[in-house]
Each structure stands twice: as structure tokens, then as C-alpha cells.
């Protein structure tokens, strides 16, 4: 799965929302993953109606095998841009809210990537807004469809490269993840596709695209 997610001062006013303000409880880490390996360009493709029930169950099993619990699993309509292929693709995916620490989160994502033949799997860990580890932002905006995201990416070359894509819930809530320095690009993109950035939820954290080639957890432990 490829990576996804103005005036910075105006957007940062939203960065103290629940979960990232100093002292506030942090949301669970997230894994964004799919079992799709096809390029789907037709939004009416029947594969985009798959609710990924079996995939959900299998990923929950992987999380459990690594000592964690899946608190929530959210079905998503994903839109991704391939620089190599120079085109966008639709795909169904899921966001898993999990109870895993940094190391086991990475190992779990690597296992998912390998098992489902993915180039990489995206993880996001929420952090306090003032944490020195912050390198990414997650922006949630209501009232945006997957089609709007796709059309926006096709028109905006900068957003394509910075975001790489985005995810939308079945309730039309867009979830965009980007480098923290690219927050102005996210703001402009949301506005251009018809979203209301003033009502967006912006939270800080750290992201990682984990491939199947990541060093297995047991190797790290043996090397320690």
C-alpha cells in the first residue's frame, strides 16, 4: 500500500484536537492495509464493493499473534497514485486501530505486507504535538468522496507526489496522511476538491511505509 495523507498558522490551530495535545490520551496506532494487487481505474468495478471480511479476520489474527488487539477496523475506499505507472487506482482497504508498541507495529505491518503481497503497508502512530518524533500529520475531513480525491489527484501534480493518495470511509470522511512539512499542500488540496479545511481534524504523529523486507522481529531481538 503506498503512501498517502495554506497558511500553516491557521491549520495548526486544529492540531491540538483530542489525542495530540500535551497530556491528552493518545489514540491507538493505526495500520492501513489491503489485499488488493490489481490496478482498478473504474469506480464502478465490482471489486470495490468487497467488504474485506476475510481480510479483516486474517489481519486481526496477525495482530493477535504479535501480542496486540485490534480495537477497531474501518472499511475504506482508497485512492492511490503510482509514480511508476503514472496513474491512479481505486481499491478497498481497511484501517486497523491496534494495541502494539513501535517495534511490534513495524513487525506486524511487515508480516501483512508479505502475506498479502503488498509493496508496503502504512502505519501511523499518534504523538503529542510537541514531540520531537513528529514527522507526519493525519487530516480527517467530512463530506469528501473517493471520486473527489481521485479527480483532485489527477488535476494536482504536487498533491499526487506529496500525498500519494488518500482514504475515504463509507461515511465520506477523507483521511489524508502526509509529511508534517506538507501540511500546506494538504490544506490546499482539501479546499480545491470541495472540503472545508476549517472543520478538519488535524493530528500529529509519525508514519512509516513498511515493506516485507523489514528485518524480522526475532532477528532484532537476537541481535540486541
Short mmCIF file of C-alpha atoms in Angstrom, two decimals:
data_model
loop_
_atom_site.label_atom_id
_atom_site.label_comp_id
_atom_site.label_asym_id
_atom_site.label_seq_id
_atom_site.Cartn_x
_atom_site.Cartn_y
_atom_site.Cartn_z
CA UNK A 1 0.00 0.00 0.00
CA UNK A 2 1.50 3.41 -0.99
CA UNK A 3 1.68 6.28 0.72
CA UNK A 4 -0.82 8.51 1.32
CA UNK A 5 -2.32 11.99 3.86
CA UNK A 6 -2.40 27.29 3.16
CA UNK A 7 -1.38 29.05 5.89
CA UNK A 8 0.31 26.84 8.38
CA UNK A 9 -0.58 29.02 11.32
CA UNK A 10 -4.31 28.75 10.63
CA UNK A 11 -4.18 24.97 10.29
CA UNK A 12 -2.11 24.41 13.41
CA UNK A 13 -5.00 25.76 15.42
CA UNK A 14 -6.63 22.37 14.83
CA UNK A 15 -3.53 20.34 15.79
CA UNK A 16 -4.46 20.34 19.47
CA UNK A 17 -7.52 18.19 18.91
CA UNK A 18 -8.09 15.11 21.05
CA UNK A 19 -5.13 12.78 21.18
CA UNK A 20 -2.24 15.07 20.28
CA UNK A 21 -2.37 17.87 22.83
CA UNK A 22 0.22 17.60 25.59
CA UNK A 23 -1.05 15.34 28.38
CA UNK A 24 -4.07 14.05 26.41
CA UNK A 25 -4.51 10.29 25.91
CA UNK A 26 -3.23 9.22 22.52
CA UNK A 27 -5.35 7.24 20.06
CA UNK A 28 -4.17 3.73 19.22
CA UNK A 29 -1.58 3.25 16.46
CA UNK A 30 -3.06 2.53 13.05
CA UNK A 31 -2.29 0.16 10.20
CA UNK A 32 -3.62 0.95 6.71
CA UNK A 33 -3.64 -2.18 4.57
CA UNK A 34 -5.28 -4.01 1.68
CA UNK A 35 -5.12 -7.36 -0.04
CA UNK A 36 -5.56 -5.80 -3.47
CA UNK A 37 -2.82 -6.25 -6.07
CA UNK A 38 -4.78 -5.13 -9.14
CA UNK A 39 -4.97 -1.73 -10.81
CA UNK A 40 -8.60 -0.61 -10.75
CA UNK A 41 -9.48 2.57 -12.62
CA UNK A 42 -13.26 2.15 -12.92
CA UNK A 43 -15.11 3.44 -9.81
CA UNK A 44 -17.97 1.06 -10.69
CA UNK A 45 -15.72 -2.02 -10.62
CA UNK A 46 -17.49 -4.73 -8.54
CA UNK A 47 -14.26 -5.42 -6.63
CA UNK A 48 -14.76 -2.08 -4.94
CA UNK A 49 -17.83 -3.44 -3.18
CA UNK A 50 -15.82 -6.10 -1.33
CA UNK A 51 -16.15 -5.54 2.42
CA UNK A 52 -12.88 -7.41 3.04
CA UNK A 53 -14.42 -9.55 5.77
CA UNK A 54 -11.94 -12.41 5.42
CA UNK A 55 -9.04 -9.96 5.15
CA UNK A 56 -10.25 -8.26 8.33
CA UNK A 57 -10.28 -11.56 10.17
CA UNK A 58 -6.84 -12.55 8.89
CA UNK A 59 -5.21 -9.25 9.84
CA UNK A 60 -6.78 -9.38 13.29
CA UNK A 61 -5.16 -12.80 13.65
CA UNK A 62 -1.75 -11.40 12.69
CA UNK A 63 -2.13 -8.58 15.20
CA UNK A 64 -3.11 -11.05 17.91
CA UNK A 65 -0.17 -13.33 17.06
CA UNK A 66 2.13 -10.37 17.66
CA UNK A 67 0.70 -9.72 21.11
CA UNK A 68 -1.79 -6.99 20.22
CA UNK A 69 -5.53 -6.45 19.95
CA UNK A 70 -7.48 -4.79 17.15
CA UNK A 71 -9.65 -2.16 18.82
CA UNK A 72 -11.39 -1.10 15.62
CA UNK A 73 -11.35 -1.98 11.92
CA UNK A 74 -12.67 0.58 9.44
CA UNK A 75 -13.53 -0.21 5.83
CA UNK A 76 -12.09 2.36 3.43
CA UNK A 77 -12.24 3.33 -0.22
CA UNK A 78 -8.64 4.06 -1.11
CA UNK A 79 -7.26 6.10 -3.99
CA UNK A 80 -3.56 5.83 -4.77
CA UNK A 81 -1.15 7.34 -7.25
CA UNK A 82 1.69 5.35 -8.80
CA UNK A 83 4.64 7.44 -9.96
CA UNK A 84 6.00 4.43 -11.83
CA UNK A 85 2.76 3.74 -13.72
CA UNK A 86 1.69 7.40 -13.87
CA UNK A 87 -1.91 6.61 -12.98
CA UNK A 88 -4.29 6.37 -10.06
CA UNK A 89 -6.04 3.26 -8.84
CA UNK A 90 -9.06 2.63 -6.63
CA UNK A 91 -9.01 -0.09 -4.01
CA UNK A 92 -10.85 -1.25 -0.93
CA UNK A 93 -8.72 -1.25 2.20
CA UNK A 94 -9.03 -1.23 5.97
CA UNK A 95 -7.67 0.86 8.82
CA UNK A 96 -6.85 -1.17 11.91
CA UNK A 97 -6.58 0.57 15.30
CA UNK A 98 -4.27 -1.68 17.29
CA UNK A 99 -2.55 -2.04 20.67
CA UNK A 100 1.05 -2.51 19.56
CA UNK A 101 4.27 -0.78 20.52
CA UNK A 102 6.57 0.74 17.90
CA UNK A 103 8.63 -2.37 17.23
CA UNK A 104 5.78 -4.86 17.09
CA UNK A 105 3.75 -2.43 14.97
CA UNK A 106 6.53 -2.43 12.39
CA UNK A 107 6.90 -6.21 12.50
CA UNK A 108 3.14 -6.72 12.17
CA UNK A 109 2.98 -4.38 9.17
CA UNK A 110 5.88 -6.24 7.57
CA UNK A 111 4.06 -9.56 8.05
CA UNK A 112 0.89 -8.14 6.48
CA UNK A 113 2.90 -6.78 3.56
CA UNK A 114 4.48 -10.15 2.91
CA UNK A 115 1.34 -12.25 3.37
CA UNK A 116 -0.79 -10.12 1.06
CA UNK A 117 1.96 -9.32 -1.47
CA UNK A 118 1.94 -5.59 -0.88
CA UNK A 119 4.73 -3.21 -1.86
CA UNK A 120 4.40 -1.69 1.61
CA UNK A 121 1.94 -1.15 4.45
CA UNK A 122 1.38 2.26 6.02
CA UNK A 123 1.47 2.73 9.78
CA UNK A 124 0.68 5.85 11.78
CA UNK A 125 1.44 6.42 15.46
CA UNK A 126 -0.13 9.43 17.16
CA UNK A 127 2.22 11.58 19.23
CA UNK A 128 1.95 14.67 21.44
CA UNK A 129 2.01 17.77 19.25
CA UNK A 130 5.32 18.89 20.77
CA UNK A 131 7.08 15.52 20.45
CA UNK A 132 10.47 15.64 18.67
CA UNK A 133 9.45 12.41 16.88
CA UNK A 134 6.62 14.11 14.98
CA UNK A 135 7.20 13.84 11.24
CA UNK A 136 3.65 13.48 9.87
CA UNK A 137 0.10 14.77 10.10
CA UNK A 138 -3.21 12.98 9.72
CA UNK A 139 -6.06 15.12 8.44
CA UNK A 140 -9.68 13.96 8.62
CA UNK A 141 -12.32 15.88 6.68
CA UNK A 142 -16.03 15.07 6.43
CA UNK A 143 -18.05 15.40 3.24
CA UNK A 144 -15.47 14.13 0.70
CA UNK A 145 -15.89 11.15 -1.60
CA UNK A 146 -13.27 8.81 -3.06
CA UNK A 147 -14.14 10.14 -6.51
CA UNK A 148 -13.36 13.70 -5.38
CA UNK A 149 -9.99 12.56 -4.07
CA UNK A 150 -9.19 10.71 -7.30
CA UNK A 151 -10.17 13.64 -9.53
CA UNK A 152 -8.22 16.01 -7.31
CA UNK A 153 -5.09 13.90 -7.56
CA UNK A 154 -5.40 13.71 -11.34
CA UNK A 155 -5.50 17.52 -11.55
CA UNK A 156 -2.87 18.33 -8.92
CA UNK A 157 0.65 17.05 -9.64
CA UNK A 158 2.05 18.42 -6.40
CA UNK A 159 -0.61 16.70 -4.28
CA UNK A 160 -0.05 13.45 -6.17
CA UNK A 161 3.61 13.39 -5.22
CA UNK A 162 3.21 14.69 -1.67
CA UNK A 163 0.17 12.62 -0.65
CA UNK A 164 0.45 9.60 -2.89
CA UNK A 165 -3.26 9.08 -2.34
CA UNK A 166 -5.87 9.06 0.37
CA UNK A 167 -8.58 7.02 2.04
CA UNK A 168 -12.29 7.70 2.48
CA UNK A 169 -14.67 5.97 4.89
CA UNK A 170 -18.10 4.76 3.79
CA UNK A 171 -19.47 7.83 5.58
CA UNK A 172 -17.46 10.10 3.23
CA UNK A 173 -14.77 11.09 5.69
CA UNK A 174 -11.42 11.59 3.97
CA UNK A 175 -8.27 10.52 5.79
CA UNK A 176 -5.11 12.11 4.39
CA UNK A 177 -1.62 11.48 5.75
CA UNK A 178 1.42 13.49 4.77
CA UNK A 179 4.80 14.72 5.91
CA UNK A 180 4.36 17.38 8.56
CA UNK A 181 6.05 19.94 6.29
CA UNK A 182 3.47 19.24 3.59
CA UNK A 183 0.52 20.40 5.67
CA UNK A 184 0.04 23.44 3.40
CA UNK A 185 -0.30 21.08 0.43
CA UNK A 186 -2.95 19.05 2.27
CA UNK A 187 -4.86 22.22 3.14
CA UNK A 188 -4.83 23.43 -0.46
CA UNK A 189 -5.83 20.01 -1.77
CA UNK A 190 -8.78 19.66 0.60
CA UNK A 191 -10.03 23.11 -0.33
CA UNK A 192 -9.61 22.51 -4.07
CA UNK A 193 -11.70 19.31 -4.01
CA UNK A 194 -14.54 20.98 -2.11
CA UNK A 195 -13.74 20.14 1.52
CA UNK A 196 -13.96 22.52 4.47
CA UNK A 197 -10.48 22.66 5.98
CA UNK A 198 -11.72 24.82 8.86
CA UNK A 199 -13.68 21.82 10.14
CA UNK A 200 -10.86 19.32 9.65
CA UNK A 201 -9.32 17.32 12.47
CA UNK A 202 -5.54 17.59 12.28
CA UNK A 203 -3.40 15.34 14.47
CA UNK A 204 0.33 14.84 14.60
CA UNK A 205 2.36 11.68 14.74
CA UNK A 206 4.88 9.58 12.86
CA UNK A 207 4.33 7.48 9.77
CA UNK A 208 6.15 4.62 8.13
CA UNK A 209 5.80 2.60 4.96
CA UNK A 210 6.81 -0.90 5.97
CA UNK A 211 7.78 -3.47 3.37
CA UNK A 212 8.09 -7.24 3.63
CA UNK A 213 11.86 -6.82 3.59
CA UNK A 214 11.90 -5.32 7.08
CA UNK A 215 14.14 -7.26 9.48
CA UNK A 216 12.03 -9.85 11.37
CA UNK A 217 11.37 -9.03 15.00
CA UNK A 218 13.13 -12.16 16.25
CA UNK A 219 16.29 -11.19 14.36
CA UNK A 220 16.33 -7.79 16.03
CA UNK A 221 15.90 -9.38 19.44
CA UNK A 222 18.70 -11.90 18.81
CA UNK A 223 20.99 -9.15 17.59
CA UNK A 224 20.36 -7.00 20.66
#
